[in-house]
XYZ file of C-alpha atoms in Angstrom:
578
model
C 50.978 12.553 4.553
C 48.708 14.065 2.016
C 48.587 10.438 0.170
C 48.159 8.401 3.812
C 45.158 11.005 3.919
C 44.236 10.574 0.802
C 44.578 6.857 1.477
C 42.549 6.763 4.100
C 39.691 8.842 2.413
C 39.277 6.391 -0.167
C 38.941 2.931 2.538
C 36.847 4.949 4.145
C 34.300 5.676 1.175
C 34.788 2.052 0.336
C 33.390 0.743 3.524
C 30.110 3.342 3.296
C 27.616 1.158 1.743
C 24.347 2.855 -0.474
C 21.404 0.608 -1.313
C 19.704 0.410 -4.245
C 16.810 3.086 -3.075
C 19.135 5.757 -3.043
C 21.302 4.958 -6.361
C 18.456 5.255 -8.305
C 17.716 8.582 -6.515
C 21.105 10.297 -6.840
C 20.858 8.774 -10.504
C 16.998 10.780 -11.444
C 19.319 13.655 -9.789
C 21.455 13.096 -11.925
C 19.668 13.037 -14.864
C 18.085 16.541 -14.043
C 14.658 15.203 -12.834
C 12.929 17.802 -10.815
C 9.580 16.756 -9.672
C 8.621 13.302 -9.231
C 4.336 12.230 -8.859
C 3.041 8.678 -7.374
C 1.672 6.723 -4.452
C 3.653 5.274 -2.900
C 4.137 1.985 0.017
C 6.252 -1.605 -0.315
C 8.536 -0.933 -1.856
C 9.347 2.182 -2.781
C 8.546 4.634 0.202
C 12.608 5.203 0.737
C 13.468 6.103 -2.968
C 10.451 8.488 -2.916
C 12.306 9.761 0.607
C 15.677 9.916 -0.941
C 14.961 11.447 -3.931
C 12.816 14.453 -1.681
C 16.276 14.062 -0.095
C 18.052 14.857 -3.096
C 16.142 17.862 -4.272
C 13.515 15.793 -6.446
C 10.023 17.483 -5.166
C 7.777 13.904 -4.838
C 3.569 15.079 -4.805
C 1.650 12.113 -3.637
C -1.405 11.405 -4.698
C -4.708 9.270 -3.293
C -4.627 7.350 -6.533
C -1.541 6.138 -9.396
C -4.668 6.715 -12.519
C -4.310 10.349 -11.665
C 0.018 10.728 -10.645
C 0.507 8.931 -14.239
C -1.556 11.619 -16.064
C -0.025 14.256 -13.990
C 3.242 13.046 -15.081
C 1.788 13.349 -18.746
C 0.893 16.369 -19.026
C 4.499 17.484 -16.704
C 6.437 15.735 -20.020
C 4.040 18.020 -21.989
C 4.323 21.063 -20.814
C 8.249 21.382 -19.806
C 9.629 18.658 -22.647
C 11.165 16.677 -19.986
C 9.933 13.579 -18.934
C 7.642 13.468 -16.395
C 8.188 10.520 -13.516
C 5.784 8.693 -11.306
C 6.453 6.123 -9.155
C 3.793 3.095 -8.142
C 3.885 0.157 -5.705
C 4.015 -3.250 -7.819
C 1.206 -5.608 -8.626
C -2.100 -3.480 -8.436
C -0.225 -0.563 -8.490
C 1.731 -0.562 -11.641
C -1.523 -1.841 -13.318
C -3.170 1.348 -12.235
C -0.367 3.626 -13.174
C -1.042 2.250 -16.701
C -3.129 4.683 -17.176
C -1.175 7.528 -17.184
C 1.220 5.454 -19.275
C -0.466 4.708 -21.935
C -1.627 8.325 -22.167
C 1.703 9.354 -22.596
C 2.328 6.911 -25.346
C -1.036 7.897 -27.148
C -0.676 11.694 -26.705
C 3.362 11.690 -28.014
C 4.107 12.984 -24.941
C 6.925 11.768 -22.209
C 7.003 9.712 -19.561
C 8.436 7.042 -17.646
C 6.798 5.358 -14.711
C 8.674 3.663 -12.575
C 7.405 0.353 -10.383
C 8.206 -1.719 -7.703
C 8.269 -5.019 -8.368
C 8.441 -8.367 -6.238
C 11.937 -10.141 -5.387
C 12.563 -12.204 -8.040
C 13.745 -15.425 -6.424
C 9.675 -15.431 -4.878
C 8.807 -15.076 -8.752
C 6.049 -17.548 -9.590
C 5.408 -18.581 -6.108
C 2.864 -16.434 -5.172
C 5.092 -13.547 -3.551
C 2.964 -10.175 -2.414
C 1.341 -8.336 -5.176
C 3.204 -10.585 -7.783
C 3.216 -9.790 -11.579
C 5.297 -10.234 -14.871
C 5.222 -6.318 -15.206
C 7.291 -5.825 -18.326
C 5.011 -7.866 -20.110
C 2.111 -5.764 -18.758
C 2.923 -3.294 -19.890
C 4.655 -4.011 -23.095
C 1.584 -2.784 -25.391
C 1.738 0.740 -23.764
C 5.467 2.155 -23.931
C 8.389 2.953 -26.295
C 10.500 0.750 -24.046
C 10.917 -1.145 -20.673
C 13.565 -2.124 -18.973
C 14.120 -3.906 -15.437
C 16.857 -3.633 -13.018
C 17.985 -7.071 -12.131
C 20.234 -6.451 -9.925
C 21.811 -2.746 -8.400
C 24.773 -1.928 -10.810
C 22.001 -2.010 -13.491
C 19.542 1.069 -11.944
C 22.057 3.738 -12.808
C 22.286 2.669 -16.876
C 18.797 1.937 -17.011
C 17.024 4.878 -15.428
C 19.484 6.785 -17.848
C 18.150 4.532 -20.671
C 14.243 4.995 -20.141
C 14.625 8.723 -19.457
C 16.403 9.113 -22.655
C 13.989 6.914 -24.647
C 10.713 9.178 -23.186
C 12.363 11.886 -25.156
C 14.218 11.158 -27.884
C 12.502 10.809 -32.060
C 8.500 10.722 -31.270
C 8.268 11.487 -27.541
C 5.952 8.403 -25.459
C 5.489 6.444 -22.425
C 9.021 4.289 -20.941
C 8.958 2.009 -17.980
C 11.096 1.418 -15.264
C 10.742 -1.921 -12.985
C 12.833 -1.512 -9.871
C 12.716 -5.360 -7.951
C 12.528 -5.239 -4.383
C 15.408 -7.121 -3.476
C 17.781 -4.981 -5.881
C 16.289 -1.821 -4.081
C 17.448 -3.743 -1.046
C 21.374 -4.959 -2.515
C 23.927 -2.755 -1.537
C 27.016 -1.346 -3.256
C 29.943 1.202 -1.523
C 30.084 4.825 -2.233
C 32.912 4.415 -4.287
C 31.625 1.626 -6.996
C 28.452 3.794 -6.289
C 30.594 7.467 -7.685
C 31.558 5.432 -10.609
C 28.568 3.677 -11.883
C 26.823 6.815 -11.766
C 30.334 8.440 -14.042
C 30.027 5.668 -16.651
C 25.975 6.597 -16.718
C 25.527 9.610 -17.650
C 25.250 10.521 -20.794
C 23.028 13.697 -22.065
C 19.582 12.927 -23.554
C 19.742 14.317 -27.025
C 16.260 14.633 -28.689
C 16.570 12.271 -31.722
C 14.666 13.636 -34.115
C 15.198 11.297 -37.712
C 16.915 11.883 -41.245
C 17.046 15.641 -42.411
C 14.772 17.062 -44.459
C 16.274 17.415 -47.926
C 16.317 20.928 -49.223
C 14.067 19.373 -52.593
C 11.041 18.340 -50.131
C 11.589 22.307 -48.464
C 11.081 23.551 -51.680
C 8.330 20.977 -53.140
C 6.698 22.157 -50.241
C 7.111 26.020 -50.381
C 6.321 25.521 -54.169
C 2.991 23.810 -53.566
C 1.989 26.365 -50.631
C 2.552 29.267 -53.177
C 0.861 27.834 -56.411
C -2.386 26.805 -53.984
C -5.397 28.257 -54.884
C -6.588 27.902 -51.392
C -3.920 26.689 -48.423
C -4.989 25.360 -45.299
C -2.289 25.120 -42.241
C -3.362 22.462 -39.646
C -1.043 22.647 -36.158
C -1.493 20.387 -32.963
C -0.273 19.775 -30.261
C 2.815 18.273 -31.866
C 3.645 21.843 -32.543
C 2.798 23.345 -29.028
C 5.444 20.583 -27.586
C 8.300 21.438 -30.295
C 7.968 25.480 -29.199
C 6.831 26.020 -33.237
C 5.163 29.111 -32.066
C 7.481 31.623 -33.598
C 8.016 29.851 -36.529
C 4.164 29.639 -37.030
C 3.393 33.257 -36.588
C 6.067 34.060 -39.143
C 5.126 31.676 -41.838
C 1.313 32.024 -41.431
C 1.580 36.367 -41.703
C 4.326 36.043 -44.392
C 1.878 34.347 -46.347
C -1.573 35.095 -45.122
C -2.518 31.674 -45.175
C -5.330 30.697 -42.761
C -5.196 28.260 -40.136
C -6.885 25.476 -37.684
C -5.887 24.507 -34.952
C -6.012 20.643 -32.995
C -8.068 21.700 -30.126
C -4.804 21.263 -27.901
C -3.105 23.539 -30.893
C -5.092 26.743 -29.484
C -2.953 29.247 -28.440
C 0.035 29.001 -30.286
C -1.345 31.819 -32.368
C -4.528 33.350 -30.534
C -7.807 32.265 -31.031
C -8.597 35.843 -32.282
C -6.087 36.130 -34.735
C -7.604 37.260 -37.940
C -6.481 34.147 -40.063
C -7.733 31.753 -37.475
C -9.931 29.701 -39.420
C -11.670 27.373 -35.851
C -14.969 29.642 -36.577
C -14.945 28.040 -39.673
C -13.736 24.688 -39.657
C -15.883 23.148 -41.825
C -14.868 25.400 -44.491
C -11.403 25.445 -44.460
C -11.681 21.912 -44.343
C -13.843 20.654 -46.976
C -12.435 23.508 -49.645
C -9.117 23.683 -48.866
C -6.427 21.878 -52.118
C -3.443 22.030 -50.096
C -2.601 21.826 -45.877
C 0.198 21.743 -44.361
C -0.383 19.771 -41.280
C 2.415 20.621 -38.026
C 2.475 18.187 -35.246
C -0.451 16.871 -35.790
C -1.926 13.575 -37.016
C -4.574 12.999 -39.669
C -6.524 10.297 -37.054
C -10.042 10.684 -35.477
C -9.493 14.524 -34.552
C -9.184 15.241 -38.403
C -11.400 12.985 -39.872
C -8.327 10.526 -40.909
C -8.297 13.104 -43.578
C -10.400 11.889 -45.598
C -13.467 12.588 -47.968
C -16.578 13.263 -46.653
C -15.051 15.868 -44.583
C -11.840 16.673 -46.853
C -12.090 16.806 -50.594
C -11.119 14.284 -52.959
C -8.212 15.993 -54.128
C -6.820 17.773 -51.332
C -2.957 17.796 -50.997
C -1.054 17.219 -47.983
C 2.408 18.407 -46.371
C 2.589 16.277 -43.550
C 5.405 17.189 -41.122
C 6.527 14.809 -38.327
C 9.327 13.442 -36.275
C 7.802 10.357 -37.276
C 8.787 8.384 -40.027
C 6.181 5.628 -39.906
C 3.511 8.461 -38.795
C 4.498 9.919 -42.480
C 4.599 6.116 -43.872
C 1.018 5.510 -42.139
C -0.925 8.200 -43.604
C 0.839 8.300 -46.690
C 0.332 12.229 -47.444
C 0.770 14.113 -50.689
C 4.931 15.044 -49.287
C 5.898 13.933 -46.539
C 8.789 15.892 -44.215
C 10.177 13.688 -41.291
C 11.560 15.689 -38.976
C 11.359 18.494 -35.741
C 8.477 20.682 -36.249
C 10.270 24.102 -35.766
C 13.267 23.053 -37.569
C 11.306 22.211 -40.698
C 9.154 25.630 -40.517
C 12.313 27.424 -39.870
C 13.393 26.527 -43.581
C 10.235 26.805 -44.917
C 10.266 30.165 -43.630
C 14.011 30.662 -45.113
C 12.970 29.481 -48.441
C 9.959 31.595 -49.056
C 11.700 34.723 -47.488
C 14.470 34.313 -51.225
C 10.871 34.652 -52.943
C 7.640 35.774 -51.041
C 4.586 35.269 -51.482
C 1.584 36.613 -49.505
C -2.531 35.452 -50.166
C -3.424 39.130 -48.370
C -6.766 40.112 -47.306
C -8.728 40.281 -50.549
C -7.645 37.423 -51.525
C -10.944 35.214 -52.642
C -10.002 31.813 -49.770
C -9.074 34.273 -47.398
C -11.272 36.435 -47.462
C -14.499 33.569 -47.409
C -12.673 32.179 -44.857
C -13.156 35.506 -42.928
C -16.369 35.928 -43.512
C -17.908 32.565 -43.127
C -15.732 32.873 -38.935
C -16.956 36.256 -38.587
C -20.604 35.077 -39.025
C -20.178 32.234 -36.875
C -19.283 33.954 -34.125
C -21.338 36.847 -34.441
C -24.125 33.684 -34.040
C -22.499 32.325 -31.176
C -22.219 35.468 -29.252
C -26.268 36.295 -29.604
C -26.198 32.955 -28.198
C -23.961 33.774 -25.381
C -25.197 37.229 -24.086
C -28.466 35.730 -23.049
C -28.766 34.868 -19.207
C -30.214 31.445 -19.131
C -31.242 30.242 -15.652
C -31.774 27.959 -14.584
C -27.366 27.571 -16.337
C -27.672 25.853 -19.642
C -24.094 25.555 -20.619
C -23.408 28.664 -22.214
C -23.740 31.321 -20.269
C -21.986 30.103 -17.910
C -19.190 28.998 -19.985
C -19.575 33.125 -20.983
C -18.441 34.137 -17.380
C -15.848 31.736 -17.207
C -14.629 32.729 -20.307
C -14.659 36.839 -19.756
C -12.998 36.028 -16.167
C -10.442 33.831 -17.838
C -9.644 36.522 -20.806
C -9.331 39.947 -17.781
C -6.628 37.670 -16.035
C -4.377 39.025 -18.993
C -0.400 37.098 -18.946
C 0.251 34.746 -17.982
C -2.312 33.203 -18.896
C -4.052 30.504 -16.969
C -3.858 26.951 -17.874
C -7.242 25.808 -18.777
C -8.024 22.218 -18.039
C -11.142 20.812 -19.968
C -12.842 17.640 -19.375
C -16.426 15.369 -19.965
C -18.900 15.371 -22.627
C -20.696 18.451 -23.270
C -18.072 20.557 -20.949
C -15.486 20.240 -22.892
C -17.213 20.623 -26.354
C -19.015 23.984 -25.798
C -15.429 25.079 -23.824
C -13.343 24.129 -27.445
C -15.707 26.729 -29.033
C -16.038 29.417 -26.403
C -12.973 28.947 -24.374
C -10.026 31.742 -26.007
C -6.581 30.429 -26.187
C -3.914 33.139 -26.660
C -0.864 31.878 -25.112
C 0.812 28.766 -26.398
C 0.097 25.098 -23.717
C -2.580 26.432 -21.958
C -4.967 23.984 -22.976
C -4.958 20.720 -21.582
C -7.804 18.275 -22.170
C -9.476 14.570 -22.826
C -6.293 14.655 -25.657
C -6.062 11.848 -28.547
C -7.200 9.189 -26.376
C -10.878 11.243 -25.444
C -9.679 9.800 -21.960
C -12.267 10.866 -18.783
C -10.636 11.266 -15.547
C -7.622 13.583 -16.913
C -8.640 16.666 -15.360
C -7.212 16.766 -11.697
C -4.251 14.946 -12.713
C -3.675 17.567 -15.304
C -4.326 20.593 -12.903
C -1.828 19.488 -10.181
C 1.079 19.050 -13.219
C 0.103 22.153 -14.678
C 0.672 24.029 -11.435
C 3.875 22.549 -11.255
C 5.075 23.016 -14.385
C 4.234 26.442 -14.436
C 4.501 27.988 -11.079
C 3.708 31.691 -12.113
C 0.099 30.407 -13.663
C -3.157 29.952 -12.150
C -4.529 26.918 -13.532
C -8.511 26.598 -14.092
C -9.785 23.305 -14.603
C -13.655 23.541 -16.193
C -15.414 19.937 -16.024
C -18.260 17.740 -15.748
C -19.914 16.196 -12.500
C -18.430 12.929 -14.433
C -15.016 13.860 -15.676
C -14.482 15.521 -11.791
C -15.158 11.805 -9.983
C -13.211 10.443 -11.409
C -10.321 11.977 -9.582
C -12.238 14.215 -7.178
C -10.156 13.077 -3.990
C -7.112 15.101 -5.631
C -8.978 18.346 -4.509
C -6.885 16.988 -1.183
C -4.060 16.825 -3.384
C -4.361 20.768 -4.774
C -5.190 21.756 -0.785
C -1.928 19.435 1.158
C 0.389 21.146 -1.664
C -1.431 24.681 -1.688
C -1.365 24.589 -5.362
C -3.093 27.461 -7.372
C -6.220 25.836 -8.819
C -9.533 26.702 -9.870
C -11.940 23.228 -10.012
C -15.485 24.578 -11.829
C -17.774 21.342 -11.994
C -20.820 21.792 -14.314
C -23.325 19.560 -12.310
C -26.213 18.708 -14.102
C -26.620 15.201 -12.230
C -25.032 12.772 -14.732
C -23.332 11.722 -17.811
C -25.127 14.271 -20.181
C -27.421 15.350 -17.813
C -28.738 12.580 -15.944
C -32.128 10.297 -16.718
C -32.153 10.425 -21.119
C -33.957 7.328 -21.413
C -37.263 7.038 -22.888
C -39.930 5.459 -21.836
C -40.246 2.486 -23.014
C -36.224 2.016 -21.991
C -37.843 1.651 -18.425
C -38.954 -1.453 -17.933
C -37.679 -4.620 -16.082
C -36.949 -5.882 -12.930
C -34.402 -2.908 -11.229
C -36.831 -0.317 -13.537
C -37.087 1.519 -10.778
C -32.779 1.748 -10.292
C -31.191 5.474 -11.045
C -30.881 5.631 -14.910
C -26.805 4.560 -15.607
C -26.624 8.208 -16.598
C -27.777 9.236 -13.026
C -26.110 10.774 -10.357
C -26.990 11.843 -7.070
C -29.174 15.095 -8.085
C -27.482 18.401 -6.756
C -24.614 16.879 -5.438
C -22.794 18.904 -3.234
C -19.683 18.486 -4.814
C -17.866 22.141 -3.376
C -18.443 20.755 0.236
C -15.708 17.305 -1.016
C -12.897 20.493 -0.725
C -13.656 21.881 2.730
C -13.320 18.589 4.220
C -10.092 19.642 3.969
C -9.819 23.415 4.048
C -9.975 24.406 0.793
C -12.675 26.653 -0.303
C -16.002 25.222 -1.649
C -18.465 27.930 -4.049
C -22.125 26.493 -5.046
C -23.834 28.767 -8.022
C -26.715 29.423 -9.657
C -26.891 32.518 -10.926
C -24.282 34.661 -13.256
C -23.892 37.080 -10.613
C -23.267 34.135 -7.991
C -20.650 32.804 -10.520
C -18.778 35.947 -11.342
C -18.715 36.373 -7.310
C -16.848 33.033 -7.064
C -14.948 33.430 -9.600
C -13.347 36.932 -8.644
C -12.828 35.679 -5.293
C -11.102 32.631 -6.221
C -9.067 33.679 -8.992
C -7.657 36.559 -6.595
C -6.619 34.590 -3.905
C -5.084 31.555 -5.551
C -5.571 29.531 -2.968
C -7.383 25.576 -3.993
C -11.220 26.038 -4.877
C -13.887 23.793 -6.483
C -17.266 25.654 -7.564
C -20.268 23.732 -8.181
C -21.959 25.028 -10.991
C -25.801 24.266 -10.820
C -27.160 22.982 -14.001
C -30.442 22.563 -15.784
C -29.726 18.206 -16.164
C -31.833 18.768 -19.508
C -28.931 21.402 -21.534
C -26.754 18.866 -22.265
C -26.975 15.602 -24.772
C -25.086 13.030 -25.568
C -21.784 13.553 -26.933
C -18.246 11.577 -27.381
C -16.579 12.693 -30.857
C -16.383 15.925 -31.366
C -19.477 17.625 -33.354
C -18.060 20.478 -36.146
C -21.673 22.605 -36.978
C -19.715 25.682 -38.252
C-alpha cells in the first residue's frame, strides 16, 4: 500500500511542470540569497515575483545604475554576493555601471539580466544585445543559460565566482525562451541537488613561514614603520587582528578612506591627520587590503621615499606581481595578520610613545587637528563647508554605538567630510571608492539600510552627486528605510559659475555655466512629494534641529543645507595638505 502511494506521489510530481523563472528563483534561494535589487520588466518580472515568494526580499529601484550600486555595496557590507536584476538590452547596459563599480572596488556582485529569445537573435528582436560580449570587460566571470536545465548550475557558478579569490562582479544571462521553458518538479529537484555546492572563498597559496618571518624582521628593524590598510581589510573582517598588531607593536597606522573605522579615527596611533609626514617619512610599510594605486600615490616618489620597502598583503597574486613590492604576501588579510601576530608573540617588540617616529607622527597629527578645530569652531553664515560638517559630525557621534553608516559623495563635500567626519567602527563609511564614482549615494544608502537594519544611515552629499540618483528617495519612502540624506546645496558642480570673464563668450554666453544648477533648488521638497520629511536649513540652529528630529525618527528624510556658492573649489583627486 505504501509503495503504491509513493509511486502515485512520484507520478504526480513528474507531471507538475515549473518554468525557468521558478527554477532560477529556487536556485537563488538554495544558494542563500536573501536580498535582490533591481528594476523589473519583460522578461524578468516573474523571476522577481517568484523570488519574493521564496523568501528573497526584492528592493525595486527606479534606475538600474542605483540598483547595481546597491548590490555592490551590499556585497561589501555582508561579504555575500549582492544580486541585482535587470531587463534586457538597455537595462543590462544601465546595470553595467554598478557591476563595473563592484569589480573595480573588488566587491562581490552578480547582475542577472533577461535577454531576447535565442531564436530571434540577429533579427532585430526586442531589446536585442549580445550581453555576454557587452559585460565581458567589466566582470570576473559571465555565463549564459542556453536551456532551462543549465539554470541551477550557472546560478551557483556566478555566485561562487563573485566571492572566490579577489571578489568582483559577475554576470548571468537568462534568455526569454529559457525562462519560459518548463521541466517537471522531479527533474527540477534533481537539477538543484546536482548543482548544489558550498561557496568557498579560495584565497590562494598559503603564506610561507619564511615570508612571515621576513615581514616581521623588516618591521622590527625599521626606524619609521607604518601600517596602511584599506577596504580590503574591512571586507575581510580583519579589524581585531589589525588592532592586536598595531597595539602590540606601537606602529602608527594610516587607513585609506574606506578603511577608516577599522581602528577608531581617534586612536592615539592614527596618522590620518599627519598623512604627508607618515607617507613621506616611513621606511617600511605593511599594506593590508589596499592597492598602491592613485589613492596611495602609486607607492612612488615624490610622495613616498625612494627607498621605502613595501610589504604588500593582498588576496590577489596578480596584484602583488603588478605592484612589485619588496615583499608580497598572498592571502586573506585576517589570516596573514594572525600569522604575523603569532610570529611577533614569540619575540615581542613595541616602539613606545617616546619613540622619535611615533612622537613625530603624534605631534604632527595633534597640531593639524588643533588647526582644523579652530576652523571648525567658527559658525560661518552663509554656510561654508566646515560649519555644517562639524555640526553633522557631532550629531553622528552623539548616536553612539552602533554607529550610523555614513555615505559620502561629491567633490568638496566628500573631501571635507573625509577630514572632518569621524569613523570609530568598521565598515561605517561608503564613498566614491577606487573609481571615484559619482551617483552611488542613494544606492549605497539603500544597501546599507538593508544589510545593517540596526544602524541609522546618513548620507552627506553634494548637490551634484545627489542629482544622479535623487529619484530613489521614493524608494526610501516606499520601504520606510532609516536613511537621512543631507544635501550640501551650493548651486552646482563645485559651486556654480566659476568662469573667468574671458571664458564667457560665444553665441551661448548667456546660458548657465556648465557647472551651474538652479540657485536655491528645493531638494527637500522632492522627498515630501512621496510622503517623506524634508528640511531646508541655513543656520546652525536650523541644522541642529533638523538633525535631531530626523535622527530620532529614523524615517526617510532629506535635509537641504544651503551653502555659500563660492565656498567650494574644483576638486577631483584627493587633496592632502596635512
